[in-house]
Amino acid sequence: MSHRVVVIGSGFGGLFATRHLERADVEVTVIDRTTHHLFQPLLYQVATGILSEGEIAPAMRDVLRRQANARVILAEVSGIDLTARTVTAEVGGRELVTPYDSLIVAAGMGTTYFGHDEFAGDAPGLKSIDDALELRARIFGAFEMAELEPDADARRAWLTFAVVGGGPTGVEMAGQIADLARRTLRGNFRNFDPADARVLLIDAGPRILASFHPRLAAKAAAELARIGVEIRLGGRVTGVDAGSITVERDGGASDRFPAMTKVWAAGVTASPLGQLLARQTGAELERNGQVKVLDDCTLPGHPDVFVVGDLMSLGGLPGVAEVAMQAGHHAAGQIIRRLAGDSAPRRFVYRDLGSLSSISRRFAIVELGPIRISGRLGWLVWLVVHLTFLTGFKNRLGALLHWVISFCGRGRSERTISTRGLIGRGRRS
Amino acid sequence: MSHRVVVIGSGFGGLFATRHLERADVEVTVIDRTTHHLFQPLLYQVATGILSEGEIAPAMRDVLRRQANARVILAEVSGIDLTARTVTAEVGGRELVTPYDSLIVAAGMGTTYFGHDEFAGDAPGLKSIDDALELRARIFGAFEMAELEPDADARRAWLTFAVVGGGPTGVEMAGQIADLARRTLRGNFRNFDPADARVLLIDAGPRILASFHPRLAAKAAAELARIGVEIRLGGRVTGVDAGSITVERDGGASDRFPAMTKVWAAGVTASPLGQLLARQTGAELERNGQVKVLDDCTLPGHPDVFVVGDLMSLGGLPGVAEVAMQAGHHAAGQIIRRLAGDSAPRRFVYRDLGSLSSISRRFAIVELGPIRISGRLGWLVWLVVHLTFLTGFKNRLGALLHWVISFCGRGRSERTISTRGLIGRGRRS
């Protein structure tokens, strides 16, 4: 019987691990609670009407259709038994128990509100396709409500968008909301000028894009200011409700901003599977729930269990796609070497291929060691990198078409929203 | 003050009326409960993963952004007062009252279950973007559940798709489900062959596509049979539940088909606004709720109120996009003539530009008077016509790209579904 590998999660970590096992004498089972592989770095473009959900989330089983040794299961993992070596998952009220010889846990991260779970309903995060479509409906819906609002203050609140978190996701969301207000929606409304929309980018730290070099982050901040994003630093969010957000400044004073639309891009927390693993192994967890692994990405005392991707804590590596891809690949490589009789653990060495963030139309920042690029050249690099990493030729072609529409023209093709909840939503105001 | 025109509905009737008023000295207010103009004839392609929702549903206010005399309101019409000449609509718990000098009611049709509203939850119709995305999740989700189902009979039920209604929508849905099972999903599953999926097309009449010439309909039926659609004629649906559909044959005997996925393309019923109009005017309604209008598309006794599109009953004209477009255009023309002092009602003359229906990949039927085309040539006509009528250059380009992907290749780019409800759905089985 072939060696059985179970992969939990179909993100970058899970996908790259599975793909690398293609020629190995193994049986891979990928378990995920969605049916797609999600290209998470572009979720903000689905939320802001540039890309369709299909373009960044191809069906995982279609991506793997030619890999005969892999199967995909739609289910939610509810248990991992490291002694019995089984993974339990639930779907349709039924429990599936899948035995493994090697396990790769790539379950990723969710949104955290730092103890304020009550913020969730009014300030959605951006981690899934459902999140992105919900935010799309809220953002475009807010402009619809503004058109109908006779009261100037209330209209102002519909036209104020507060993005919490100055990392790449928050920066990209804020930049795109500003761009769609000023360019895409031009001429669309009769009772107000969408260019008057106010976009707040709120971060508790002293600057945005803390993971980038200060000079590059400063250039990004200047570009955001140029397109109309208001950056508020050194402020902690202490209150969120349907109509406003409250920010406590470092000094202790509080500002309350009337804002109907809030986006939470501030905190990520590990999948609860991390805690489940920790309880059984004594593995340590970071404060955000990440699992501390040995330098070969395995759990202490469990050389058959790998934790990769955002869930993995190893040497302070950041929770970015590139780390997940390489760690997934590394875990698969170690399994392949073991099957060939070489069971010596191999250290995971991360090759930093640089980080990049798109700030506005035709303006991105790129950092690779000492190389720092910003502006239009950075944006071209961003474009090439994202086209390269999008899964599938079809999606690349579709995304390219939509980027031409949005970045050369001013339109956005994917503004369509479900209004099922929208007509009632204003009621909360 | 300009003449005030209120248009209810942003479908083909409402859009063509509004566009034709562009140069008139009027103020147009379009009221719709969605934010988009829906290209309804292609909804089935959103439901089956070929097109994205943005491609067939551009934002109505973006379509009209350069038409300065038109504004768009997102709200649900709750009342029409023909005496006070006002339209009342609700949004966000607020009532908007819009006065009109001329009114164009183009509210369209919804799904009817012929007195069996209890079927709705298990057999969704296909009239809106929300419907299409719901059906997309059910169709692709059913294959996911089949992959997990160990019991052969239960798996068979997940792999059985029952489409009720042999008109163009039902035929197109059935054809596309068969095509995706046999081509798109090939190699995607490990526990069954998706080509084994059973697609039933159920109609109460003696043949499918009753509005087409019998010879053409027969060719369509043969093509459907070739790609694996099982046509069941002369059967009335008497029962629908989560796991099955029951069909009573003409003789009286009943067949119960285990089928987890049902699509209701059998009955349309007019918007409740039709009844509202009838109560105030004594206008007659058809059995399906359509409003009988005078031959200039106005309500009897109310020359300032037009009913166009699917809601209109006039000389047995079919409820198709082409009738709605031309009637909307006609109503706008009559308003323009009246403003120029010519108040004589002009008869609406429908120019039949033919009907067409796409049966399978590269096979469509086209009928224009005595001209009847089927097969690949018909499909080319279908392609050109749909590309021509899709609203907006961007959407044409996007749709063309997706058609190349789906009809030349075998992929579908827009398979992405929300799995929020899916993991629990199987529970009902």
mmCIF file with all atom_site columns, C-alpha atoms in Angstrom, chain A residues 9-11 14-15 18-19 22 28-38 57-75 91 96 391 394-395, chain B residues 137 139-149 159 180-181 183-194 410-412 415-417 419 422-423:
data_model
loop_
_atom_site.group_PDB
_atom_site.id
_atom_site.type_symbol
_atom_site.label_atom_id
_atom_site.label_alt_id
_atom_site.label_comp_id
_atom_site.label_asym_id
_atom_site.label_entity_id
_atom_site.label_seq_id
_atom_site.pdbx_PDB_ins_code
_atom_site.Cartn_x
_atom_site.Cartn_y
_atom_site.Cartn_z
_atom_site.occupancy
_atom_site.B_iso_or_equiv
_atom_site.pdbx_formal_charge
_atom_site.auth_seq_id
_atom_site.auth_comp_id
_atom_site.auth_asym_id
_atom_site.auth_atom_id
_atom_site.pdbx_PDB_model_num
ATOM 1  C CA . GLY A 1 9   ? -5.873  23.155 3.670   1.00 0.00 ? 9   GLY A CA 1
ATOM 2  C CA . SER A 1 10  ? -5.844  24.030 -0.023  1.00 0.00 ? 10  SER A CA 1
ATOM 3  C CA . GLY A 1 11  ? -4.048  27.365 0.249   1.00 0.00 ? 11  GLY A CA 1
ATOM 4  C CA . GLY A 1 14  ? -1.302  22.730 0.840   1.00 0.00 ? 14  GLY A CA 1
ATOM 5  C CA . LEU A 1 15  ? -1.215  23.205 -2.922  1.00 0.00 ? 15  LEU A CA 1
ATOM 6  C CA . THR A 1 18  ? 0.498   18.324 -2.959  1.00 0.00 ? 18  THR A CA 1
ATOM 7  C CA . ARG A 1 19  ? 1.952   19.312 -6.339  1.00 0.00 ? 19  ARG A CA 1
ATOM 8  C CA . GLU A 1 22  ? 2.957   14.230 -7.842  1.00 0.00 ? 22  GLU A CA 1
ATOM 9  C CA . VAL A 1 28  ? -2.540  12.330 -1.063  1.00 0.00 ? 28  VAL A CA 1
ATOM 10 C CA . THR A 1 29  ? -5.838  13.435 0.451   1.00 0.00 ? 29  THR A CA 1
ATOM 11 C CA . VAL A 1 30  ? -6.430  17.176 0.544   1.00 0.00 ? 30  VAL A CA 1
ATOM 12 C CA . ILE A 1 31  ? -9.132  18.269 2.986   1.00 0.00 ? 31  ILE A CA 1
ATOM 13 C CA . ASP A 1 32  ? -10.541 21.795 2.883   1.00 0.00 ? 32  ASP A CA 1
ATOM 14 C CA . ARG A 1 33  ? -13.836 23.404 3.816   1.00 0.00 ? 33  ARG A CA 1
ATOM 15 C CA . THR A 1 34  ? -13.983 25.250 0.508   1.00 0.00 ? 34  THR A CA 1
ATOM 16 C CA . THR A 1 35  ? -13.841 23.785 -2.977  1.00 0.00 ? 35  THR A CA 1
ATOM 17 C CA . HIS A 1 36  ? -11.181 26.176 -4.278  1.00 0.00 ? 36  HIS A CA 1
ATOM 18 C CA . HIS A 1 37  ? -7.551  27.072 -4.033  1.00 0.00 ? 37  HIS A CA 1
ATOM 19 C CA . LEU A 1 38  ? -7.615  30.718 -2.983  1.00 0.00 ? 38  LEU A CA 1
ATOM 20 C CA . ALA A 1 57  ? -10.208 30.793 -6.733  1.00 0.00 ? 57  ALA A CA 1
ATOM 21 C CA . PRO A 1 58  ? -10.067 27.907 -9.206  1.00 0.00 ? 58  PRO A CA 1
ATOM 22 C CA . ALA A 1 59  ? -11.587 24.609 -8.110  1.00 0.00 ? 59  ALA A CA 1
ATOM 23 C CA . MET A 1 60  ? -8.858  22.728 -6.250  1.00 0.00 ? 60  MET A CA 1
ATOM 24 C CA . ARG A 1 61  ? -9.902  19.414 -7.810  1.00 0.00 ? 61  ARG A CA 1
ATOM 25 C CA . ASP A 1 62  ? -9.614  20.946 -11.254 1.00 0.00 ? 62  ASP A CA 1
ATOM 26 C CA . VAL A 1 63  ? -6.104  22.201 -10.476 1.00 0.00 ? 63  VAL A CA 1
ATOM 27 C CA . LEU A 1 64  ? -5.233  18.648 -9.378  1.00 0.00 ? 64  LEU A CA 1
ATOM 28 C CA . ARG A 1 65  ? -7.232  16.731 -11.992 1.00 0.00 ? 65  ARG A CA 1
ATOM 29 C CA . ARG A 1 66  ? -4.169  15.279 -13.709 1.00 0.00 ? 66  ARG A CA 1
ATOM 30 C CA . GLN A 1 67  ? -2.471  14.325 -10.450 1.00 0.00 ? 67  GLN A CA 1
ATOM 31 C CA . ALA A 1 68  ? -3.776  10.790 -10.159 1.00 0.00 ? 68  ALA A CA 1
ATOM 32 C CA . ASN A 1 69  ? -2.322  10.227 -6.683  1.00 0.00 ? 69  ASN A CA 1
ATOM 33 C CA . ALA A 1 70  ? -4.278  13.114 -5.152  1.00 0.00 ? 70  ALA A CA 1
ATOM 34 C CA . ARG A 1 71  ? -7.907  13.340 -4.130  1.00 0.00 ? 71  ARG A CA 1
ATOM 35 C CA . VAL A 1 72  ? -9.766  16.320 -2.724  1.00 0.00 ? 72  VAL A CA 1
ATOM 36 C CA . ILE A 1 73  ? -12.377 16.251 0.023   1.00 0.00 ? 73  ILE A CA 1
ATOM 37 C CA . LEU A 1 74  ? -14.769 19.052 0.914   1.00 0.00 ? 74  LEU A CA 1
ATOM 38 C CA . ALA A 1 75  ? -15.094 18.880 4.695   1.00 0.00 ? 75  ALA A CA 1
ATOM 39 C CA . VAL A 1 91  ? -19.505 17.251 6.086   1.00 0.00 ? 91  VAL A CA 1
ATOM 40 C CA . LEU A 1 96  ? -15.076 11.143 7.848   1.00 0.00 ? 96  LEU A CA 1
ATOM 41 C CA . THR A 1 391 ? -2.981  29.349 -10.990 1.00 0.00 ? 391 THR A CA 1
ATOM 42 C CA . LYS A 1 394 ? -7.271  30.803 -18.107 1.00 0.00 ? 394 LYS A CA 1
ATOM 43 C CA . ASN A 1 395 ? -7.216  32.767 -14.878 1.00 0.00 ? 395 ASN A CA 1
ATOM 44 C CA . ALA B 1 137 ? -23.385 26.214 -5.524  1.00 0.00 ? 137 ALA B CA 1
ATOM 45 C CA . ILE B 1 139 ? -24.818 21.947 -8.921  1.00 0.00 ? 139 ILE B CA 1
ATOM 46 C CA . PHE B 1 140 ? -21.082 21.935 -8.246  1.00 0.00 ? 140 PHE B CA 1
ATOM 47 C CA . GLY B 1 141 ? -21.775 21.106 -4.590  1.00 0.00 ? 141 GLY B CA 1
ATOM 48 C CA . ALA B 1 142 ? -23.738 17.998 -5.574  1.00 0.00 ? 142 ALA B CA 1
ATOM 49 C CA . PHE B 1 143 ? -20.664 16.540 -7.289  1.00 0.00 ? 143 PHE B CA 1
ATOM 50 C CA . GLU B 1 144 ? -18.620 17.301 -4.151  1.00 0.00 ? 144 GLU B CA 1
ATOM 51 C CA . MET B 1 145 ? -21.109 15.390 -2.014  1.00 0.00 ? 145 MET B CA 1
ATOM 52 C CA . ALA B 1 146 ? -21.151 12.494 -4.475  1.00 0.00 ? 146 ALA B CA 1
ATOM 53 C CA . GLU B 1 147 ? -17.375 12.168 -4.052  1.00 0.00 ? 147 GLU B CA 1
ATOM 54 C CA . LEU B 1 148 ? -17.872 11.677 -0.294  1.00 0.00 ? 148 LEU B CA 1
ATOM 55 C CA . GLU B 1 149 ? -20.885 9.380  -0.446  1.00 0.00 ? 149 GLU B CA 1
ATOM 56 C CA . LEU B 1 159 ? -25.558 12.738 -9.400  1.00 0.00 ? 159 LEU B CA 1
ATOM 57 C CA . LEU B 1 180 ? -20.107 20.130 -17.528 1.00 0.00 ? 180 LEU B CA 1
ATOM 58 C CA . ALA B 1 181 ? -20.559 16.610 -16.183 1.00 0.00 ? 181 ALA B CA 1
ATOM 59 C CA . ARG B 1 183 ? -16.437 17.467 -20.260 1.00 0.00 ? 183 ARG B CA 1
ATOM 60 C CA . THR B 1 184 ? -15.581 20.038 -17.604 1.00 0.00 ? 184 THR B CA 1
ATOM 61 C CA . LEU B 1 185 ? -15.461 17.676 -14.654 1.00 0.00 ? 185 LEU B CA 1
ATOM 62 C CA . ARG B 1 186 ? -13.624 14.895 -16.438 1.00 0.00 ? 186 ARG B CA 1
ATOM 63 C CA . GLY B 1 187 ? -10.768 13.685 -14.244 1.00 0.00 ? 187 GLY B CA 1
ATOM 64 C CA . ASN B 1 188 ? -11.880 15.781 -11.288 1.00 0.00 ? 188 ASN B CA 1
ATOM 65 C CA . PHE B 1 189 ? -13.179 12.960 -9.107  1.00 0.00 ? 189 PHE B CA 1
ATOM 66 C CA . ARG B 1 190 ? -11.714 9.738  -7.771  1.00 0.00 ? 190 ARG B CA 1
ATOM 67 C CA . ASN B 1 191 ? -14.766 7.800  -6.556  1.00 0.00 ? 191 ASN B CA 1
ATOM 68 C CA . PHE B 1 192 ? -17.062 8.092  -9.570  1.00 0.00 ? 192 PHE B CA 1
ATOM 69 C CA . ASP B 1 193 ? -17.108 9.152  -13.179 1.00 0.00 ? 193 ASP B CA 1
ATOM 70 C CA . PRO B 1 194 ? -18.939 12.481 -13.494 1.00 0.00 ? 194 PRO B CA 1
ATOM 71 C CA . ARG B 1 410 ? -13.368 22.123 -21.831 1.00 0.00 ? 410 ARG B CA 1
ATOM 72 C CA . GLY B 1 411 ? -12.778 24.281 -18.776 1.00 0.00 ? 411 GLY B CA 1
ATOM 73 C CA . ARG B 1 412 ? -15.085 26.648 -16.972 1.00 0.00 ? 412 ARG B CA 1
ATOM 74 C CA . ARG B 1 415 ? -16.887 27.445 -10.807 1.00 0.00 ? 415 ARG B CA 1
ATOM 75 C CA . THR B 1 416 ? -16.198 29.217 -7.542  1.00 0.00 ? 416 THR B CA 1
ATOM 76 C CA . ILE B 1 417 ? -18.952 28.784 -4.998  1.00 0.00 ? 417 ILE B CA 1
ATOM 77 C CA . THR B 1 419 ? -19.440 26.808 0.666   1.00 0.00 ? 419 THR B CA 1
ATOM 78 C CA . LEU B 1 422 ? -22.790 23.660 1.588   1.00 0.00 ? 422 LEU B CA 1
ATOM 79 C CA . ILE B 1 423 ? -21.048 21.700 4.310   1.00 0.00 ? 423 ILE B CA 1
#
